[in-house]
Short mmCIF file of C-alpha atoms in Angstrom, two decimals:
data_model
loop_
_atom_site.label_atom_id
_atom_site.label_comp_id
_atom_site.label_asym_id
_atom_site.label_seq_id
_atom_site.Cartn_x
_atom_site.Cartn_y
_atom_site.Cartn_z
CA UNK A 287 -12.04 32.01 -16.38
CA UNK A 288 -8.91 30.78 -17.37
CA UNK A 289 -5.54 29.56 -15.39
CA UNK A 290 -3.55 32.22 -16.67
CA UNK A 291 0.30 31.85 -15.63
CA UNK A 292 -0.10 33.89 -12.71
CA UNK A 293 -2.84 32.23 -10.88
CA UNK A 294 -1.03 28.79 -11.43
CA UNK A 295 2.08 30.66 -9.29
CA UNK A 296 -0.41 31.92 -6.33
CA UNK A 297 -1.87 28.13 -6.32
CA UNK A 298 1.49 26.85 -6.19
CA UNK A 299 2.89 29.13 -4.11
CA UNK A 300 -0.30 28.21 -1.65
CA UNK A 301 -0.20 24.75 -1.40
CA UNK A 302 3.46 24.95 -0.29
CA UNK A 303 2.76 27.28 2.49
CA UNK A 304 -0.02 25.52 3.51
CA UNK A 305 1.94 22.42 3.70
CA UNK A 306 5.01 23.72 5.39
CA UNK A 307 2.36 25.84 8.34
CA UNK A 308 -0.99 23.92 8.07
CA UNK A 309 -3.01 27.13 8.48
CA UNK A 310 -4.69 28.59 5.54
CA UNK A 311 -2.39 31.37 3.91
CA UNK A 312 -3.05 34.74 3.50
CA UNK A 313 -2.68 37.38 1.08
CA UNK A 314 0.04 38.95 3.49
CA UNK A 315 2.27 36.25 3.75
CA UNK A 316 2.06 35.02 -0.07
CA UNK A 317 3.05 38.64 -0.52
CA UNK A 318 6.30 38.01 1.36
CA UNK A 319 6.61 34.63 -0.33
CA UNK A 320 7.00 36.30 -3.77
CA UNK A 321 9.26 39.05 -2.16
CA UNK A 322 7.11 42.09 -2.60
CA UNK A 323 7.33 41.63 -6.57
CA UNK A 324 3.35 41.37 -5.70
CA UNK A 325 0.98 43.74 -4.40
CA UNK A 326 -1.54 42.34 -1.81
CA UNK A 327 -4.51 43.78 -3.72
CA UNK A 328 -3.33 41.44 -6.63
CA UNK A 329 -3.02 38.56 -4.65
CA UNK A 330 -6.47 38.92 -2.71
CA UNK A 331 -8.08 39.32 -6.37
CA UNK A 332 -6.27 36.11 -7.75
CA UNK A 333 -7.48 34.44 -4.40
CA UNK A 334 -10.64 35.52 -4.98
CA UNK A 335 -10.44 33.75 -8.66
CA UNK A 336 -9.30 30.55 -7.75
CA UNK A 337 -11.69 30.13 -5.04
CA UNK A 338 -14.70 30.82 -7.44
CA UNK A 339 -12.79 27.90 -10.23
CA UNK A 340 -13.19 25.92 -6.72
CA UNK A 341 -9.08 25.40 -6.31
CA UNK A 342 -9.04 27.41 -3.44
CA UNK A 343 -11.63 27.51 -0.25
CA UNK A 344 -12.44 29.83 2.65
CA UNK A 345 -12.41 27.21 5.79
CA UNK A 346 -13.34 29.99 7.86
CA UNK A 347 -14.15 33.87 7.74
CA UNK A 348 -10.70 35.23 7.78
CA UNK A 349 -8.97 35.82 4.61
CA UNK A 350 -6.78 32.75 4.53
CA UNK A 351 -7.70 30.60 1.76
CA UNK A 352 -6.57 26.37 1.53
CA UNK A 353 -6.60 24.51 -1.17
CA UNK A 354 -9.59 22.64 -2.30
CA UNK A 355 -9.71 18.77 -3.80
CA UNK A 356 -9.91 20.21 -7.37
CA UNK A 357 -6.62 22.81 -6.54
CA UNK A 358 -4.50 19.73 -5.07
CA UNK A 359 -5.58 17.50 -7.81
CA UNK A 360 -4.73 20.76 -10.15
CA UNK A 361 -1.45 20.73 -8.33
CA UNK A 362 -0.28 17.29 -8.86
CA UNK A 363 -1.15 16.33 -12.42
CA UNK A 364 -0.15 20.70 -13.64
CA UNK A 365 2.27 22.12 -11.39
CA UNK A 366 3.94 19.85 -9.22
CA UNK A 367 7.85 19.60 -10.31
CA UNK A 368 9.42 16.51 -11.25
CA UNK A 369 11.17 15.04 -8.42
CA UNK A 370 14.97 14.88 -8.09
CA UNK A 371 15.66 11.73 -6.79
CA UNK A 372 17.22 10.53 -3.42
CA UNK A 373 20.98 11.78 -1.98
CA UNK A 374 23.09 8.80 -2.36
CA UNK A 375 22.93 9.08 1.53
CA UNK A 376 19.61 7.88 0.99
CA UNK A 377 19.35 5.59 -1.08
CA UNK A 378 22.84 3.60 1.25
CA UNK A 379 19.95 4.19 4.30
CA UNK A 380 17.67 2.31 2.54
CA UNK A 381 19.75 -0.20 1.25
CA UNK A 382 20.31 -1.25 4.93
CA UNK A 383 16.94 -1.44 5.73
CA UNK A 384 16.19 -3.81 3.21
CA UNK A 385 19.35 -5.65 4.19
CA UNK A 386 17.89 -6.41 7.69
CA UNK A 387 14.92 -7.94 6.37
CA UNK A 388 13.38 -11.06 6.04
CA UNK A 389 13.32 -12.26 2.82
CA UNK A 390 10.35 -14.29 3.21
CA UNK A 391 7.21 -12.58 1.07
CA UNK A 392 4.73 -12.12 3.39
CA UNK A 393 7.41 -10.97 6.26
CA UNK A 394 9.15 -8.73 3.49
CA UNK A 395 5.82 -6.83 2.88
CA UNK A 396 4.83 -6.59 6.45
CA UNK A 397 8.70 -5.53 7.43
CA UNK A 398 9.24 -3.21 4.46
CA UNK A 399 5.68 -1.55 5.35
CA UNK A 400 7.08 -0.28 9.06
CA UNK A 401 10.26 0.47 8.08
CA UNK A 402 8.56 3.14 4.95
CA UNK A 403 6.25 4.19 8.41
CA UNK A 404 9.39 5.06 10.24
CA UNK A 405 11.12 6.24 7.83
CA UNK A 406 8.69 8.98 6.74
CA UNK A 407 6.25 9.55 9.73
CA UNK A 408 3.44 8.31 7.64
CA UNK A 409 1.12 5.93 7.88
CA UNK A 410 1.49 2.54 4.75
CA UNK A 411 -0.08 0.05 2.95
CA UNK A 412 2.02 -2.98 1.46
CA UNK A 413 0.85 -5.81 -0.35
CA UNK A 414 2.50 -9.07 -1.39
CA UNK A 415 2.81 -10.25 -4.72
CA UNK A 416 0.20 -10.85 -6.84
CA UNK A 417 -0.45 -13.26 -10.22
CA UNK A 418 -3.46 -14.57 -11.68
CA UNK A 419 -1.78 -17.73 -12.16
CA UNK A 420 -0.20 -17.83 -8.88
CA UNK A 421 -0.92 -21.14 -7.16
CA UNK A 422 0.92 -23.37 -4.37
CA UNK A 423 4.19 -25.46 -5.72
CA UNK A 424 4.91 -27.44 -2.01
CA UNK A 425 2.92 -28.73 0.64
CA UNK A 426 4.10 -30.23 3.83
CA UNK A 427 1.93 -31.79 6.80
CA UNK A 428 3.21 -31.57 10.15
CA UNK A 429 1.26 -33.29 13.16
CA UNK A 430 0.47 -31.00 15.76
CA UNK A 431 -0.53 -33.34 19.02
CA UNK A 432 -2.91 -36.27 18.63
CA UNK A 433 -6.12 -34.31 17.05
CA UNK A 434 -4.49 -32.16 14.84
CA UNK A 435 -2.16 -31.43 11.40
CA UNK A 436 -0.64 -28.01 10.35
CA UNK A 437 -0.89 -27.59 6.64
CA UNK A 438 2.18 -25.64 5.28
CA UNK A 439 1.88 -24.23 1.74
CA UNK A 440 5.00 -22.67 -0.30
CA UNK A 441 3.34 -20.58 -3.24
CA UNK A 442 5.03 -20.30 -6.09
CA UNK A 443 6.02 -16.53 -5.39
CA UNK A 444 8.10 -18.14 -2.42
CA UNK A 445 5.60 -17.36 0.35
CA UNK A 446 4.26 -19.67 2.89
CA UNK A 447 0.70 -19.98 4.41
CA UNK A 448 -0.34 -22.72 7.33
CA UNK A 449 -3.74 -23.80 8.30
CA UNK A 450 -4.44 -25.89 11.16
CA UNK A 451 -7.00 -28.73 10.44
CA UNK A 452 -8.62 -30.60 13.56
CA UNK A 453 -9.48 -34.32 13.32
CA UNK A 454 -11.99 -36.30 15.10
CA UNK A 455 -9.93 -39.75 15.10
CA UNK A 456 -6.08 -40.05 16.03
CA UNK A 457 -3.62 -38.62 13.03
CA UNK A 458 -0.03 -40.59 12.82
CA UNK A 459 2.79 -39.70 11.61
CA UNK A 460 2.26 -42.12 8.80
CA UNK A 461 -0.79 -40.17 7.92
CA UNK A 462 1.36 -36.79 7.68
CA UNK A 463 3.67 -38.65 5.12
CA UNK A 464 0.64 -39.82 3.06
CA UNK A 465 -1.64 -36.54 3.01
CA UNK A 466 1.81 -34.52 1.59
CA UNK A 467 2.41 -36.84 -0.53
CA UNK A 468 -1.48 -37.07 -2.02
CA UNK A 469 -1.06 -33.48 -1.79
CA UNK A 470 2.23 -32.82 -3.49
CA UNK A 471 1.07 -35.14 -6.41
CA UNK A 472 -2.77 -33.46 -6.95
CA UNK A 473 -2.70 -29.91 -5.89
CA UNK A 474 0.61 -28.37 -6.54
CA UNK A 475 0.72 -26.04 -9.70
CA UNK A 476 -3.22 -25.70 -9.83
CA UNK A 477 -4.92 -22.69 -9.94
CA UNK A 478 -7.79 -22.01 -7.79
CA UNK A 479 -10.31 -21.84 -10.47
CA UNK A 480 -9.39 -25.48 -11.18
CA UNK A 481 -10.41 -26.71 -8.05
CA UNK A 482 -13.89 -28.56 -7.15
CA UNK A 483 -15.07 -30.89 -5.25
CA UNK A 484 -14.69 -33.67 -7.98
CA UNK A 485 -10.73 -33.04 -7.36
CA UNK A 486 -10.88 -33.25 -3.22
CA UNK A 487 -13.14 -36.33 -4.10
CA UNK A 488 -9.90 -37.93 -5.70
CA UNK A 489 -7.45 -37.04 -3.32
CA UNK A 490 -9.74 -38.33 -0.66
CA UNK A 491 -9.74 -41.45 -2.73
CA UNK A 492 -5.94 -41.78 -2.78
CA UNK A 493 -6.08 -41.97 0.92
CA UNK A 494 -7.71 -45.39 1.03
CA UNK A 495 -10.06 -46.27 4.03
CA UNK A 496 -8.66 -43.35 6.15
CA UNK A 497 -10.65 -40.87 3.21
CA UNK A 498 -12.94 -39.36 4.73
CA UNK A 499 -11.12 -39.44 8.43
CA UNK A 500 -8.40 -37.01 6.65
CA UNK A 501 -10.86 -35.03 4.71
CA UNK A 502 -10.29 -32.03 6.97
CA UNK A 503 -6.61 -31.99 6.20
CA UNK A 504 -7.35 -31.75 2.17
CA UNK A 505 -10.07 -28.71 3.02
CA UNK A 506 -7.46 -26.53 4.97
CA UNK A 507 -5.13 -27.44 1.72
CA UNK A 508 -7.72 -26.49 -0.64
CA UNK A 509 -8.10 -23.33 1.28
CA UNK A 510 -4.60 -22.44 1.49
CA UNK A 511 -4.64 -22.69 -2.65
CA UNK A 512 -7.83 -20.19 -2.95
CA UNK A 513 -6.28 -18.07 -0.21
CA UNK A 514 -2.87 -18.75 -2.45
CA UNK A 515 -4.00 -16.22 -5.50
CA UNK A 516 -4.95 -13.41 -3.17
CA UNK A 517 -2.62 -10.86 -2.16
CA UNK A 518 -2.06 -9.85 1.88
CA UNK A 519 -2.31 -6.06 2.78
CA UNK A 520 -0.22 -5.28 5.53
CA UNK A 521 -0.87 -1.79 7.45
CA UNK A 522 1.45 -0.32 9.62
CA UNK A 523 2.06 2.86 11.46
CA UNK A 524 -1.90 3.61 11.97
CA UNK A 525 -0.68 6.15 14.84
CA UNK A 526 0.75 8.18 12.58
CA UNK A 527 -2.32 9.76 11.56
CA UNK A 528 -3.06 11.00 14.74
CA UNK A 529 -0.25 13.69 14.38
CA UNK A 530 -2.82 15.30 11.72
CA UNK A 531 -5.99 17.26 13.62
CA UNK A 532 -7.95 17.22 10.01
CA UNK A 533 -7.21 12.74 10.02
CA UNK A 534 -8.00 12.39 13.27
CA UNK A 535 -11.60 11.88 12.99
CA UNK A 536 -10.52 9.60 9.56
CA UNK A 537 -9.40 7.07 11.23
CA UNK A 538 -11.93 4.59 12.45
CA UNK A 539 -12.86 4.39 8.45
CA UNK A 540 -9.48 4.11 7.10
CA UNK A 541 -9.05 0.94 9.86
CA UNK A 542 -12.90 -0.35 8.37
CA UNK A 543 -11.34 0.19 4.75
CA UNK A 544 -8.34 -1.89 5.30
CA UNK A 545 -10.41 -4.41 7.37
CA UNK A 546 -10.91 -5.73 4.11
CA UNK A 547 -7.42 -6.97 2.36
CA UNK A 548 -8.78 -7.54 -0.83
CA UNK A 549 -10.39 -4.49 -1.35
CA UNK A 550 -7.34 -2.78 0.24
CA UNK A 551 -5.34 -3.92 -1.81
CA UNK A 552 -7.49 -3.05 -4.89
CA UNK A 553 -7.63 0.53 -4.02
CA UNK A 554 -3.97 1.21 -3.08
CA UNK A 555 -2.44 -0.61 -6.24
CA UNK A 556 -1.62 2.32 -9.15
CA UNK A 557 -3.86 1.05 -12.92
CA UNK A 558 0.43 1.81 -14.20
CA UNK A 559 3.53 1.97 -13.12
CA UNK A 560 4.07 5.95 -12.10
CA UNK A 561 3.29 6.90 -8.61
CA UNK A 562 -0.11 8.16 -8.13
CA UNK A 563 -1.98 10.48 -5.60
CA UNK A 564 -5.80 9.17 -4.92
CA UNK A 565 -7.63 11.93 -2.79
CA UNK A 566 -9.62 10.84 -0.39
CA UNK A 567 -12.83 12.84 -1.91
CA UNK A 568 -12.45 10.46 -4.49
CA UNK A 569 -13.48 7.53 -2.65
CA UNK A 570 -16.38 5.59 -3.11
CA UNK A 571 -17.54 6.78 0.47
CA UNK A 572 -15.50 10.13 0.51
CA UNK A 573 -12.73 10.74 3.58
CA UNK A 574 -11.98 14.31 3.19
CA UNK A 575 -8.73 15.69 3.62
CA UNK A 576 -7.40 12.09 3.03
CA UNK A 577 -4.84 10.98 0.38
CA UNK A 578 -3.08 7.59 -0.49
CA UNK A 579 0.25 7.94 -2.79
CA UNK A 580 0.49 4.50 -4.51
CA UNK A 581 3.61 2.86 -6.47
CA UNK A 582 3.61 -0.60 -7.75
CA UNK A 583 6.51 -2.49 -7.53
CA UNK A 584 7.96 -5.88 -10.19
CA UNK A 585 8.93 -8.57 -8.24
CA UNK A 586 9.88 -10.79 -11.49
CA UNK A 587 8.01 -13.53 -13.41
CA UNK A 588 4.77 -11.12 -13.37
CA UNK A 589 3.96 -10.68 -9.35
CA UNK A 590 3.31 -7.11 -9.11
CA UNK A 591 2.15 -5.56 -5.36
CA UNK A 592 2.06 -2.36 -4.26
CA UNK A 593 3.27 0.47 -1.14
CA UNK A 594 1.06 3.25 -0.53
CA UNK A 595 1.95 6.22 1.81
CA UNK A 596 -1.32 7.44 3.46
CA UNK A 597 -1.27 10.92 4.90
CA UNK A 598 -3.01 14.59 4.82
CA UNK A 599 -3.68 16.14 1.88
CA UNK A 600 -0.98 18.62 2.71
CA UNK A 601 1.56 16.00 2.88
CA UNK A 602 4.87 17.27 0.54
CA UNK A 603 4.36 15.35 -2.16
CA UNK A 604 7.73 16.38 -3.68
CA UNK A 605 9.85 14.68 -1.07
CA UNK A 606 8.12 11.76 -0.46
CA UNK A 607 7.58 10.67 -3.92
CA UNK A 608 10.72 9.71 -4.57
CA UNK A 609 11.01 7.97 -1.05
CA UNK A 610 7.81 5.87 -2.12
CA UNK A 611 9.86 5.22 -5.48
CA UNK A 612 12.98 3.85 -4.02
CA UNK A 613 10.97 1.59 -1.18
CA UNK A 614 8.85 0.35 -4.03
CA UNK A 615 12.04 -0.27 -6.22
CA UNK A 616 13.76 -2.14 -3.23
CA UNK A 617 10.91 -4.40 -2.20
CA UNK A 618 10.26 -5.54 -5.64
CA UNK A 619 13.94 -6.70 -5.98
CA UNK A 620 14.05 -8.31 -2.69
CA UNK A 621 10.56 -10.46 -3.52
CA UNK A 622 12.53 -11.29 -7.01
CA UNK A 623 15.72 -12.58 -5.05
CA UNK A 624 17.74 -10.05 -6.08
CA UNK A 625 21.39 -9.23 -3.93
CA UNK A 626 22.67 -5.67 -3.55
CA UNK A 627 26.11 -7.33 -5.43
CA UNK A 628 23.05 -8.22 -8.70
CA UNK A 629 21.66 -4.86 -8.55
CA UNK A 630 24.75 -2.89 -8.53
#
């Protein structure tokens, strides 16, 4: 059976009354949708089609239909129109957002992730930049009390990661000097995969007698550098999903999903650069009536990341695409150190 012009019409025409009421449309009211021009009969029989090419299901035994995994994904890559962009009005709101942000990666992601929550009632993803070559280019050592040193890293995409490391014997402040400075000269600018234990063994070595006593210090360095090449997943406005009776019992595995930041991460960042719709029956372990709408973003010298709006199937794509685009757009500048003056 094929998707003659008129079918694609009553599929479009149902997925946008079944987002705008979130009850599954009848042929009565997609009558008055197309204004009469269409008899009821008609409709019910095109129903009847697309729910046997599975776009369409029956959730219940009245004649409302919804639309199925299949008919959404039908929707988005057939029918969907392109979008038109944000009102200048917008785009200034957004602008101000960003303006009132922290700058500093890992805070940028995290802040630009509530304000896209807020903004759209949704619930979102961010991640920070990511490289394979990404690795740390300062280290300082701070000493924190008598027993203890606080490893600060700056990565090379400008973010900055601290591990506390606890010592058995005193630490001076004479120590601090000497571990950044062993660490500034041997572990800045390598990448992970680089690092063994043949290279801890030297740095140890470049600490004299007090070695081994500092060892801890050079393992919470050496795990700031793995840690260094893997992007942070930031998740904010979880209660969001609440608002939608179909999510509701969703949640608890969407929270186990993004336990994970790595994986997260993985499965939220687009394969290219145009905003894409993953439904949640596409998941490894399926979450029904689920759907994450990804869009990487640049943030210069090859860091990519990505913001993901999660929501109900039913969520209107149209107007929130472009909302995704511009957040995306704005949070990729920011991470590259761009002003509003450079971008304008």
């Amino acid at each position: 059976m094929a998707m003659d012009d008129r079918k694609q019409r009553v599929l479009e025409a149902i997925v946008t009354l079944y987002t705008q009421g979130g009850e599954p449309v009848g042929s009565g009211l997609l009558c008055r949708y197309f204004d009469m021009a269409v008899s009821s009969a008609t409709l019910r029989n095109e129903m009847a089609a697309l729910t046997k090419l599975g776009l369409l299901e029956q959730p219940h035994t009245s004649a409302g239909r919804v639309p199925s995994a299949k008919g959404y994904r039908y929707y988005l890559d057939n029918l969907m129109s392109p979008s038109r962009g944000l009102t200048p009005r917008q785009k200034t709101e957004i602008d101000r957002i960003f303006a009132g942000l922290d700058n500093e990666p890992e805070r940028l992601a995290a802040g630009a992730a509530k304000a896209l929550a807020g903004y759209t009632g949704y619930m979102v993803a961010a991640t920070t930049p990511r490289a394979d070559d990404l690795c740390i280019a300062h280290f300082e050592v701070v000493q924190v009390g008598r027993y203890a040193a606080a490893v600060l890293a700056v990565t090379s995409a400008g973010g900055v990661r601290t591990r506390v490391a606890r010592l058995d014997t005193g630490l001076t402040r004479a120590d601090a000097a000497l571990l950044a400075q062993v660490l500034n000269r041997g572990l800045t600018f390598v990448a992970p995969a680089d690092l063994n234990g043949a290279v801890l063994a030297n740095l140890a070595a470049d600490l004299g007698e007090r070695g081994s006593q500092l060892y801890p210090v050079l393992n919470a360095a050496a795990a700031l550098l793995q840690e260094a090449a893997q992007a942070r997943t930031y998740l904010e406005g979880e209660q969001y999903l609440m608002r939608w009776p179909e999510l509701i019992d969703q949640l608890p595995g969407v929270l186990e999903l993004f336990s994970d930041e790595e994986r997260a991460g993985r499965l939220i960042t687009p394969r290219t650069g145009r905003t894409t719709v993953l439904l949640g029956e596409d998941l490894q372990r399926p979450m029904p009536g689920l759907c994450f709408m990804s869009k990487r973003y640049l943030a210069g010298g090859g860091l990519t990341g990505a913001m993901a709006l999660l929501g109900p199937t039913r969520m209107p794509f149209e107007q929130l695409m472009p909302v995704l685009d511009y957040f995306a757009l704005k949070l990729g500048e920011c991470m590259a150190g761009k002003t509003q003056e450079d971008t304008q």
